[in-house]
Amino acid sequence: MTILVLAEHDNAHLKADTAKVVAAASAIGGDIHVLVAGHQCVEAAKAAQSLAGVTKVLVADAAVFANHLAENLGKLIISLSADYSHILSAASSVGKDTLPRVAALLDVAQISEVIAVASADTFIRPIYAGNALATVQSLDDKKVMTVRSTAFDAVAATGSAELVSVDNALDARTEFVSQTLTESARPELGNAGIIVSGGRGMGSGENFAILEQLADKLGAAVGASRAAVDAGFVPNDLQVGQTGKIVAPDLYIAVGISGAIQHLAGMKDSKVIVAINKDPEAPIFQVADYGLEADLFDAIPALNNLL
Amino acid sequence: MKILVPVKRVVDANVKVRVKADNSNVDTANLKMALNPFCEIAVEEAVRLKEAGIATEVVVVSIGAKVVQEQLRTAMALGADRAIHVETDEDLVPLSIAKLLNAVQQKEQAQIVLFGKQSIDGDNNQTGQMLAALADLPQATFASEVKVEGESITVTREIDGGLQTLKMPLPAVVTVDLRLNEPRYASLPNIMKAKRKPLETLAVADLGVTLKAHQTVLKVTPPAERQAGIMVSSVEELVEKLRNEAKVI
């Protein structure tokens, strides 16, 4: 049994998600190979070599992979697939875009957002916005799956895998036009130890400044509910929830967020949840470890003063 | 140009589902059902492309038991021109759905197949990508902006960390994200008109697709309950608890 893990990286840096997907691969058991497909991605490949449990790092370095487009990555993975029993990636935007293409071309079903490995063919995944967990046994000869990285602890960087170049000639149909990434000095939402999230109760984008202050004092990332994103307070890549980011930090502070099913789906596996809301009936209090019924415009500045 | 929009009937987004006592599945009996919210956005975008004079026909398709015709009627009340119902009582995985949709697309030859990015019941986020693979079409997933110019489509996508814009030749598969548009409500006259719009029913056998079993759901369980929390009375007490009890700051 050999497992292929698609690395998550921005060409220069390997993302922490990859080490978590390798942890899921280790739970399945078998030889683990990591595929680093990108352009001028030597540094990312080197980082992948050091992941504990990885025996081989395959590098496909070509301009056609620079932006991790599904069609090109899909073709590459298919060309390598004969050697593998399992193909894994993070349930990131790249993984979710690419792996279903791979699965369909291999004529196997994909298992999405795996949170636990029961055996080499049986996996647990959330359905209905996390309100139920399905234990699914795959009947296919190859298992293709995306892994919810918050459910696994990253493997250590103590390995020394072999580096192998793979053939990568491809014609691309899809043209990359442009990309705008949100600049932030704060930790990445998916890997932050503490997250401070604001909802509709924040009232405006300007008011997010007090949350940002709190985030900076705690070394935290800033998140948001869909209401805050739809109202234009913050960009949508900050959205936490069923259709945004799924997070599980040590501490999640929900400020002015009522706690709709779709939001809870993205954060209810956090270790400690704090809710600050002026409505004592808000559903968020049902999942909060510590609840404070207060006006956030009094509570957050007071909190900032105390930290 | 023709746009094909696959839609799904799901439990209404505001209903909290419960797991059956025998752990065989979630209990969906007697729950309010609706058009999957992402499918609604896809239908809305297709109708807007028609209103803008870009699309000439919007065809909606759904796969499932006879009841899915309700959602096809809803989609037609929102502006779709006609509907195709592929009737089956089986619970199919996204790959099987994609195979059936591929057969429908071979017949219809739509220039754009517009999907929701995921259904809120299975949360799979696979079907659009799988159809694109089977039909060998380019794909743009998680679209928050769609522009059609001649024989190509430019799509802005929501990706981790920001936005990405791609351009690809038609025909193509596009899956839509929440931010693409604000779906309209169906007006009463349009609901009445939708009842007279054509709805074609096909059997799985009519499409010449052989489906196979890919997975077995062994059990469905409720997630672990969180322990009840406490209410604190002041910011001071909150900080004290976080420092000394939870030890997270």
Coordinates of C-alpha atoms in Angstrom, one line a residue:
Chain A
M1 CA 0.0 0.0 0.0
T2 CA 1.5 3.3 -1.1
I3 CA -0.2 6.7 -0.4
L4 CA 0.2 9.8 -2.4
V5 CA -0.3 13.2 -0.7
L6 CA -0.8 16.3 -2.7
A7 CA 1.3 19.1 -1.1
E8 CA -0.3 22.4 -0.3
H9 CA 2.1 25.3 -1.0
D10 CA 2.6 28.7 -2.5
N11 CA 5.7 27.6 -4.4
A12 CA 8.0 29.2 -1.8
H13 CA 6.5 27.8 1.4
L14 CA 5.0 24.5 2.3
K15 CA 1.7 25.1 4.1
A16 CA 1.1 23.5 7.5
D17 CA -1.9 21.6 6.1
T18 CA 0.5 19.2 4.3
A19 CA 2.0 18.0 7.6
K20 CA -1.6 17.3 8.8
V21 CA -2.6 15.4 5.7
V22 CA 0.6 13.3 6.1
A23 CA -0.6 12.6 9.7
A24 CA -3.9 11.3 8.2
A25 CA -1.8 9.2 5.7
S26 CA 0.2 7.8 8.6
A27 CA -3.1 6.8 10.3
I28 CA -4.0 4.8 7.2
G29 CA -0.5 3.1 7.2
G30 CA 1.8 2.4 4.3
D31 CA 4.5 4.1 2.3
I32 CA 3.9 7.8 2.0
H33 CA 4.9 9.9 -1.0
V34 CA 4.3 13.6 -1.3
L35 CA 3.7 15.3 -4.6
V36 CA 4.9 18.9 -4.9
A37 CA 3.6 20.4 -8.1
G38 CA 4.4 24.0 -8.8
H39 CA 6.8 26.4 -10.4
Q40 CA 10.2 27.1 -8.9
C41 CA 9.0 25.2 -5.8
V42 CA 12.4 23.9 -4.6
E43 CA 12.0 25.3 -1.1
A44 CA 8.5 23.8 -0.7
A45 CA 9.9 20.4 -1.9
K46 CA 12.8 20.6 0.6
A47 CA 10.3 21.3 3.4
A48 CA 8.2 18.3 2.3
Q49 CA 11.4 16.1 2.5
S50 CA 11.6 16.7 6.2
L51 CA 8.1 15.6 7.1
A52 CA 8.2 12.5 9.4
G53 CA 6.9 9.3 7.7
V54 CA 7.4 10.5 4.1
T55 CA 9.7 8.3 2.1
K56 CA 9.6 10.0 -1.3
V57 CA 8.9 13.6 -2.5
L58 CA 7.9 13.8 -6.2
V59 CA 8.6 17.2 -7.7
A60 CA 6.8 18.4 -10.9
D61 CA 8.3 21.8 -11.5
A62 CA 6.8 23.6 -14.5
A63 CA 5.1 27.0 -15.3
V64 CA 1.8 25.1 -16.0
F65 CA 1.6 24.2 -12.3
A66 CA 2.4 27.7 -11.0
N67 CA -1.2 28.4 -10.0
H68 CA -2.3 24.9 -9.0
L69 CA -5.1 24.7 -11.5
A70 CA -7.3 21.6 -11.1
E71 CA -7.2 20.5 -14.7
N72 CA -3.4 20.5 -14.9
L73 CA -2.9 19.0 -11.4
G74 CA -5.6 16.4 -12.2
K75 CA -3.8 15.2 -15.3
L76 CA -0.5 15.0 -13.4
I77 CA -1.9 13.0 -10.6
I78 CA -3.7 10.6 -13.0
S79 CA -0.4 10.0 -14.7
L80 CA 1.1 8.9 -11.4
S81 CA -1.9 7.2 -10.0
A82 CA -1.1 3.6 -11.0
D83 CA 1.4 3.2 -8.2
Y84 CA -1.0 4.3 -5.4
S85 CA -3.8 2.8 -3.3
H86 CA -4.7 6.1 -1.7
I87 CA -4.6 9.7 -3.0
L88 CA -5.0 12.4 -0.4
S89 CA -5.1 16.2 -0.2
A90 CA -6.2 18.8 2.3
A91 CA -9.8 20.0 1.9
S92 CA -8.4 23.3 0.8
S93 CA -9.6 25.3 -2.2
V94 CA -6.9 23.5 -4.3
G95 CA -7.7 20.1 -2.9
K96 CA -11.5 20.5 -3.3
D97 CA -11.0 21.8 -6.8
T98 CA -8.7 19.0 -8.0
L99 CA -9.4 15.7 -6.3
P100 CA -13.0 15.2 -7.5
R101 CA -11.5 15.5 -11.1
V102 CA -9.0 12.8 -10.2
A103 CA -11.6 10.6 -8.7
A104 CA -14.0 10.8 -11.6
L105 CA -11.2 10.0 -14.1
L106 CA -10.3 7.0 -12.0
D107 CA -14.0 6.0 -11.8
V108 CA -13.9 6.0 -8.0
A109 CA -16.0 7.9 -5.5
Q110 CA -14.3 10.6 -3.5
I111 CA -14.6 10.9 0.3
S112 CA -14.6 14.5 1.3
E113 CA -13.4 16.2 4.5
V114 CA -12.3 13.1 6.3
I115 CA -11.9 13.8 10.1
A116 CA -10.9 10.3 11.2
V117 CA -9.4 7.1 9.8
A118 CA -11.1 3.9 11.1
S119 CA -9.2 1.6 8.8
A120 CA -7.5 1.6 5.3
D121 CA -10.9 1.6 3.6
T122 CA -13.2 3.1 6.3
F123 CA -13.3 6.8 7.1
I124 CA -15.4 9.2 9.2
R125 CA -16.7 12.5 7.7
P126 CA -19.2 15.1 8.8
I127 CA -22.5 15.7 6.9
Y128 CA -25.3 18.2 7.3
A129 CA -23.1 21.1 8.4
G130 CA -21.4 18.9 11.0
N131 CA -24.7 17.8 12.6
A132 CA -24.0 14.2 11.9
L133 CA -20.9 12.0 11.3
A134 CA -21.0 9.3 8.6
T135 CA -18.7 6.3 8.8
V136 CA -18.1 5.4 5.2
Q137 CA -16.5 2.3 3.8
S138 CA -15.1 2.6 0.3
L139 CA -15.7 -0.2 -2.1
D140 CA -13.4 1.2 -4.8
D141 CA -9.9 -0.1 -5.5
K142 CA -8.3 3.3 -5.0
K143 CA -9.3 5.7 -2.3
V144 CA -9.4 9.3 -3.2
M145 CA -10.1 11.7 -0.3
T146 CA -9.8 15.2 1.0
V147 CA -8.8 15.6 4.6
R148 CA -10.0 18.2 7.1
S149 CA -6.7 19.3 8.4
T150 CA -7.9 20.7 11.7
A151 CA -8.8 17.1 12.7
F152 CA -5.2 15.9 12.6
D153 CA -2.0 17.0 14.3
A154 CA 0.9 17.9 12.1
V155 CA 3.7 15.4 11.9
A156 CA 7.1 16.5 13.0
A157 CA 9.8 17.8 10.7
T158 CA 12.3 15.1 11.4
G159 CA 12.3 13.1 8.2
S160 CA 14.7 13.0 5.2
A161 CA 12.8 11.7 2.2
E162 CA 14.3 11.1 -1.2
L163 CA 13.6 13.7 -3.9
V164 CA 12.5 12.6 -7.4
S165 CA 11.6 14.7 -10.4
V166 CA 8.6 13.6 -12.4
D167 CA 7.7 14.1 -16.0
N168 CA 5.3 17.0 -16.4
A169 CA 4.7 18.0 -20.0
L170 CA 1.1 19.3 -20.3
D171 CA -1.0 21.6 -22.4
A172 CA -3.2 23.9 -20.5
R173 CA -6.7 25.0 -21.7
T174 CA -7.4 27.3 -18.8
E175 CA -5.6 30.6 -18.7
F176 CA -4.6 32.2 -15.4
V177 CA -5.5 35.9 -15.5
S178 CA -4.8 37.3 -12.0
Q179 CA -4.9 36.7 -8.3
T180 CA -5.4 39.0 -5.4
L181 CA -4.5 37.7 -1.9
T182 CA -5.5 39.4 1.3
E183 CA -2.4 40.7 2.9
S184 CA -2.2 40.1 6.6
A185 CA 0.5 40.1 9.2
R186 CA -1.7 38.0 11.5
P187 CA -1.5 34.2 11.6
E188 CA -3.4 32.3 9.0
L189 CA -7.0 31.5 10.0
G190 CA -6.6 27.7 9.4
N191 CA -3.6 27.3 11.6
A192 CA -4.1 30.0 14.3
G193 CA -4.1 29.0 17.9
I194 CA -6.5 31.8 18.8
I195 CA -9.2 33.3 16.6
V196 CA -11.3 36.4 17.3
S197 CA -14.4 36.5 15.1
G198 CA -16.9 39.2 14.6
G199 CA -20.5 39.1 13.3
R200 CA -23.3 41.3 12.3
G201 CA -23.2 42.8 15.8
M202 CA -20.0 44.6 14.9
G203 CA -22.1 47.1 13.0
S204 CA -19.5 48.3 10.5
G205 CA -16.1 47.5 9.0
E206 CA -14.5 50.3 10.9
N207 CA -15.6 48.7 14.2
F208 CA -13.6 45.6 13.3
A209 CA -10.5 47.8 14.4
I210 CA -11.3 46.9 18.1
L211 CA -11.3 43.2 17.3
E212 CA -8.1 43.6 15.4
Q213 CA -6.6 45.2 18.5
L214 CA -7.7 42.3 20.6
A215 CA -6.4 39.8 18.0
D216 CA -3.0 41.5 18.0
K217 CA -2.8 41.4 21.8
L218 CA -3.5 37.7 21.8
G219 CA -1.5 36.9 18.7
A220 CA -4.7 35.7 17.1
A221 CA -6.2 35.5 13.6
V222 CA -9.4 37.5 12.8
G223 CA -12.4 35.6 11.5
A224 CA -16.0 36.6 10.6
S225 CA -19.5 35.2 10.2
R226 CA -21.3 35.2 6.9
A227 CA -23.4 38.2 8.0
A228 CA -20.3 40.3 8.5
V229 CA -18.9 39.3 5.1
D230 CA -22.2 39.9 3.3
A231 CA -22.5 43.3 4.9
G232 CA -19.0 44.1 3.5
F233 CA -17.3 44.6 6.9
V234 CA -14.5 42.2 6.0
P235 CA -13.3 40.2 2.9
N236 CA -14.9 36.9 2.4
D237 CA -11.8 34.7 2.9
L238 CA -12.2 35.5 6.6
Q239 CA -15.5 33.7 6.7
V240 CA -15.7 30.8 9.2
G241 CA -18.5 28.3 8.6
Q242 CA -19.9 25.4 6.6
T243 CA -19.0 27.2 3.3
G244 CA -16.0 29.2 4.6
K245 CA -13.1 28.1 6.6
I246 CA -13.4 25.2 9.1
V247 CA -11.3 26.0 12.1
A248 CA -10.5 24.4 15.4
P249 CA -8.2 26.7 17.4
D250 CA -7.4 26.4 21.2
L251 CA -9.5 29.5 21.8
Y252 CA -12.3 30.9 19.6
I253 CA -13.8 34.2 20.7
A254 CA -17.2 34.9 19.0
V255 CA -18.2 38.6 19.2
G256 CA -21.6 39.8 18.1
I257 CA -22.2 36.4 16.4
S258 CA -25.6 34.8 17.0
G259 CA -24.4 31.2 16.2
A260 CA -26.4 30.0 13.2
I261 CA -26.0 26.3 12.2
Q262 CA -23.8 27.2 9.3
H263 CA -21.4 29.2 11.5
L264 CA -21.2 26.6 14.2
A265 CA -20.3 24.0 11.5
G266 CA -17.0 25.9 11.0
M267 CA -15.9 26.4 14.7
K268 CA -17.6 24.0 17.1
D269 CA -14.5 21.8 17.4
S270 CA -12.5 24.6 18.9
K271 CA -11.1 23.6 22.3
V272 CA -12.5 26.6 24.2
I273 CA -15.3 28.8 22.9
V274 CA -16.0 32.3 24.3
A275 CA -19.1 34.1 23.3
I276 CA -19.7 37.8 23.9
N277 CA -23.2 38.9 22.9
K278 CA -25.9 41.2 24.3
D279 CA -28.7 38.7 23.5
P280 CA -28.9 36.1 26.2
E281 CA -31.0 33.9 24.0
A282 CA -28.3 33.8 21.2
P283 CA -27.7 30.1 20.2
I284 CA -23.9 30.7 20.4
F285 CA -24.2 30.5 24.2
Q286 CA -25.3 26.8 23.9
V287 CA -21.8 25.9 22.6
A288 CA -19.8 28.5 24.5
D289 CA -17.6 27.4 27.4
Y290 CA -17.6 30.9 28.7
G291 CA -20.4 33.3 27.8
L292 CA -20.6 37.0 28.6
E293 CA -23.8 38.8 28.1
A294 CA -22.6 42.3 27.4
D295 CA -22.5 45.1 24.8
L296 CA -19.4 44.3 22.7
F297 CA -18.6 48.0 22.5
D298 CA -18.1 48.0 26.3
A299 CA -16.6 44.5 26.6
I300 CA -14.0 44.5 23.9
P301 CA -12.2 47.8 24.9
A302 CA -12.3 46.6 28.5
L303 CA -10.8 43.3 27.5
N304 CA -8.1 45.1 25.5
N305 CA -7.3 47.1 28.6
L306 CA -6.9 44.0 30.7
L307 CA -4.6 42.1 28.4
Chain B
M1 CA -26.3 29.7 -25.9
K2 CA -27.8 27.1 -23.7
I3 CA -27.1 26.8 -20.0
L4 CA -27.7 23.6 -18.1
V5 CA -28.2 24.0 -14.3
P6 CA -28.3 20.8 -12.2
V7 CA -30.3 21.4 -9.0
K8 CA -30.8 19.4 -5.8
R9 CA -33.6 19.0 -3.3
V10 CA -32.3 19.1 0.3
V11 CA -33.5 19.7 3.8
D12 CA -34.1 23.4 4.3
A13 CA -30.9 25.2 5.5
N14 CA -32.5 26.4 8.7
V15 CA -33.6 23.0 9.9
K16 CA -31.3 21.2 12.3
V17 CA -31.4 17.5 11.4
R18 CA -31.2 14.7 13.9
V19 CA -29.7 11.3 13.6
K20 CA -32.0 8.3 13.6
A21 CA -32.0 6.2 16.8
D22 CA -30.7 3.1 14.9
N23 CA -27.8 5.2 13.5
S24 CA -28.7 4.2 10.0
N25 CA -29.0 7.8 8.7
V26 CA -30.3 11.2 9.5
D27 CA -34.0 11.5 10.0
T28 CA -35.4 13.5 7.1
A29 CA -39.0 12.4 7.4
N30 CA -41.5 15.3 7.6
L31 CA -38.7 17.9 7.4
K32 CA -39.1 21.1 5.3
M33 CA -37.4 20.6 2.0
A34 CA -36.0 23.2 -0.4
L35 CA -33.8 24.0 -3.3
N36 CA -30.2 23.7 -2.2
P37 CA -29.1 27.4 -1.6
F38 CA -26.1 27.1 -3.9
C39 CA -28.3 25.7 -6.7
E40 CA -30.6 28.7 -6.2
I41 CA -27.6 31.0 -6.8
A42 CA -26.7 29.0 -10.0
V43 CA -30.3 29.3 -11.3
E44 CA -30.3 33.0 -10.6
E45 CA -27.0 33.5 -12.5
A46 CA -28.3 31.5 -15.5
V47 CA -31.5 33.6 -15.5
R48 CA -29.4 36.8 -15.3
L49 CA -27.3 35.6 -18.3
K50 CA -30.5 35.1 -20.2
E51 CA -31.8 38.5 -19.2
A52 CA -28.5 40.0 -20.4
G53 CA -29.1 38.4 -23.8
I54 CA -26.2 36.1 -23.5
A55 CA -28.1 32.8 -22.8
T56 CA -31.0 31.8 -25.0
E57 CA -32.3 28.9 -22.9
V58 CA -31.9 27.8 -19.3
V59 CA -32.5 24.1 -18.7
V60 CA -32.7 22.7 -15.1
V61 CA -32.1 19.1 -14.3
S62 CA -32.5 17.1 -11.1
I63 CA -32.0 13.5 -10.2
G64 CA -34.0 11.7 -7.6
A65 CA -37.5 10.5 -6.6
K66 CA -40.6 12.1 -8.1
V67 CA -40.7 14.7 -5.3
V68 CA -37.7 16.6 -6.9
Q69 CA -40.2 17.9 -9.4
E70 CA -41.2 20.4 -6.8
Q71 CA -37.7 21.9 -6.8
L72 CA -37.7 21.8 -10.7
R73 CA -40.9 23.8 -10.6
T74 CA -39.4 26.3 -8.2
A75 CA -36.4 26.7 -10.5
M76 CA -38.7 27.3 -13.4
A77 CA -40.7 29.9 -11.4
L78 CA -37.3 31.6 -10.9
G79 CA -36.9 31.8 -14.7
A80 CA -35.6 28.5 -16.0
D81 CA -37.3 27.6 -19.4
R82 CA -37.7 23.9 -19.0
A83 CA -36.8 21.0 -16.8
I84 CA -35.5 17.4 -17.0
H85 CA -36.2 15.0 -14.2
V86 CA -34.0 11.8 -14.1
E87 CA -36.1 9.6 -11.9
T88 CA -34.5 7.2 -9.4
D89 CA -35.2 6.1 -5.8
E90 CA -31.7 5.2 -5.1
D91 CA -29.3 7.3 -3.0
L92 CA -26.5 8.0 -5.4
V93 CA -22.9 9.2 -4.7
P94 CA -21.7 12.4 -6.5
L95 CA -19.8 10.3 -9.1
S96 CA -23.0 8.5 -10.2
I97 CA -24.9 11.8 -10.3
A98 CA -22.1 13.2 -12.5
K99 CA -22.3 10.3 -14.9
L100 CA -26.0 10.8 -15.3
L101 CA -25.5 14.5 -15.8
N102 CA -22.8 13.8 -18.3
A103 CA -25.3 11.8 -20.3
V104 CA -27.8 14.7 -20.1
Q105 CA -25.1 17.1 -21.2
Q106 CA -24.2 14.9 -24.2
K107 CA -27.9 15.3 -25.3
E108 CA -28.3 18.9 -24.4
Q109 CA -24.8 20.2 -25.5
A110 CA -25.0 23.2 -23.2
Q111 CA -22.3 25.8 -23.5
I112 CA -22.2 26.4 -19.7
V113 CA -23.1 23.9 -17.0
L114 CA -23.7 25.9 -13.9
F115 CA -23.6 24.1 -10.5
G116 CA -23.8 25.1 -6.9
K117 CA -20.4 24.5 -5.3
Q118 CA -21.8 22.0 -2.8
S119 CA -25.1 20.7 -1.4
I120 CA -25.7 21.4 2.2
D121 CA -26.7 17.8 3.1
G122 CA -23.8 15.7 1.8
D123 CA -21.3 18.6 1.9
N124 CA -19.3 16.8 -0.7
N125 CA -18.3 19.6 -3.1
Q126 CA -17.6 17.1 -5.9
T127 CA -20.3 16.9 -8.6
G128 CA -19.4 19.8 -10.7
Q129 CA -15.7 18.9 -10.8
M130 CA -16.6 15.3 -11.6
L131 CA -18.8 16.3 -14.5
A132 CA -16.1 18.5 -15.9
A133 CA -13.7 15.5 -15.7
L134 CA -16.1 13.1 -17.4
A135 CA -17.1 15.5 -20.1
D136 CA -13.5 16.6 -20.5
L137 CA -14.4 20.3 -20.0
P138 CA -12.4 23.0 -18.3
Q139 CA -13.8 24.0 -14.9
A140 CA -14.0 27.1 -12.7
T141 CA -15.1 26.3 -9.1
F142 CA -16.3 28.6 -6.3
A143 CA -17.2 31.5 -8.7
S144 CA -18.0 34.9 -7.3
E145 CA -18.1 36.7 -10.6
V146 CA -18.8 35.3 -14.1
K147 CA -18.3 37.1 -17.4
V148 CA -19.1 35.6 -20.8
E149 CA -17.4 37.1 -23.8
G150 CA -17.9 35.4 -27.1
E151 CA -16.5 31.9 -27.0
S152 CA -14.8 32.2 -23.6
I153 CA -15.7 32.7 -20.0
T154 CA -13.8 34.7 -17.3
V155 CA -14.5 33.6 -13.8
T156 CA -13.3 35.1 -10.5
R157 CA -13.0 32.4 -7.9
E158 CA -13.0 32.5 -4.1
I159 CA -9.8 30.7 -3.0
D160 CA -8.0 30.3 0.3
G161 CA -6.5 33.7 1.0
G162 CA -8.2 35.8 -1.6
L163 CA -9.6 35.8 -5.2
Q164 CA -8.3 34.3 -8.4
T165 CA -9.4 35.0 -12.0
L166 CA -9.3 32.4 -14.7
K167 CA -10.3 32.5 -18.4
M168 CA -11.3 29.4 -20.3
P169 CA -12.9 28.4 -23.6
L170 CA -16.6 27.4 -23.7
P171 CA -18.1 24.9 -23.2
A172 CA -17.1 24.9 -19.5
V173 CA -18.3 23.9 -16.1
V174 CA -18.7 26.6 -13.4
T175 CA -19.6 26.0 -9.8
V176 CA -20.9 29.0 -7.8
D177 CA -20.2 30.4 -4.4
L178 CA -22.4 32.3 -2.0
R179 CA -21.1 35.8 -3.1
L180 CA -22.0 35.4 -6.8
N181 CA -25.5 37.0 -6.5
E182 CA -28.6 37.4 -4.4
P183 CA -31.3 35.0 -5.7
R184 CA -34.7 36.5 -6.4
Y185 CA -38.0 35.3 -4.9
A186 CA -40.5 33.5 -7.2
S187 CA -43.6 35.7 -7.7
L188 CA -47.1 34.1 -7.6
P189 CA -47.7 34.7 -11.4
N190 CA -44.3 33.1 -12.1
I191 CA -45.2 30.1 -9.9
M192 CA -48.4 29.7 -11.8
K193 CA -46.6 30.0 -15.2
A194 CA -44.0 27.5 -14.1
K195 CA -46.7 24.8 -13.8
R196 CA -47.1 25.0 -17.6
K197 CA -43.5 24.9 -18.5
P198 CA -42.2 21.6 -20.0
L199 CA -40.9 19.0 -17.6
E200 CA -39.4 15.9 -19.2
T201 CA -39.0 12.7 -17.1
L202 CA -36.3 10.2 -18.0
A203 CA -35.4 6.9 -16.4
V204 CA -31.8 6.1 -15.6
A205 CA -32.0 3.3 -18.2
D206 CA -32.9 5.9 -20.9
L207 CA -29.5 7.6 -20.4
G208 CA -27.5 4.4 -21.2
V209 CA -25.4 4.8 -18.1
T210 CA -24.2 1.9 -16.0
L211 CA -23.8 2.8 -12.3
K212 CA -22.0 0.8 -9.7
A213 CA -21.8 0.8 -5.9
H214 CA -18.8 2.8 -4.7
Q215 CA -19.3 3.0 -0.9
T216 CA -21.4 1.8 2.0
V217 CA -22.4 4.1 4.8
L218 CA -21.8 1.8 7.9
K219 CA -23.4 4.2 10.4
V220 CA -24.4 7.8 11.0
T221 CA -23.8 9.1 14.5
P222 CA -24.5 12.4 16.2
P223 CA -21.3 14.5 16.9
A224 CA -19.9 14.7 20.4
E225 CA -21.9 17.1 22.6
R226 CA -20.0 19.9 24.1
Q227 CA -20.1 20.2 27.8
A228 CA -22.4 22.9 29.1
G229 CA -20.5 26.1 29.6
I230 CA -20.8 28.9 32.2
M231 CA -21.9 32.5 32.0
V232 CA -19.5 34.9 33.5
S233 CA -20.6 38.3 34.9
S234 CA -17.8 40.5 33.9
V235 CA -14.8 41.0 31.6
E236 CA -12.5 40.6 34.6
E237 CA -14.0 37.2 35.4
L238 CA -13.7 36.1 31.8
V239 CA -10.0 37.0 31.6
E240 CA -9.4 35.3 35.0
K241 CA -11.1 32.1 33.8
L242 CA -9.3 32.1 30.5
R243 CA -5.9 32.5 32.3
N244 CA -6.3 30.2 35.3
E245 CA -9.0 27.7 34.4
A246 CA -8.8 27.2 30.7
K247 CA -5.2 28.3 30.5
V248 CA -5.6 29.4 26.9
I249 CA -4.2 33.0 27.2

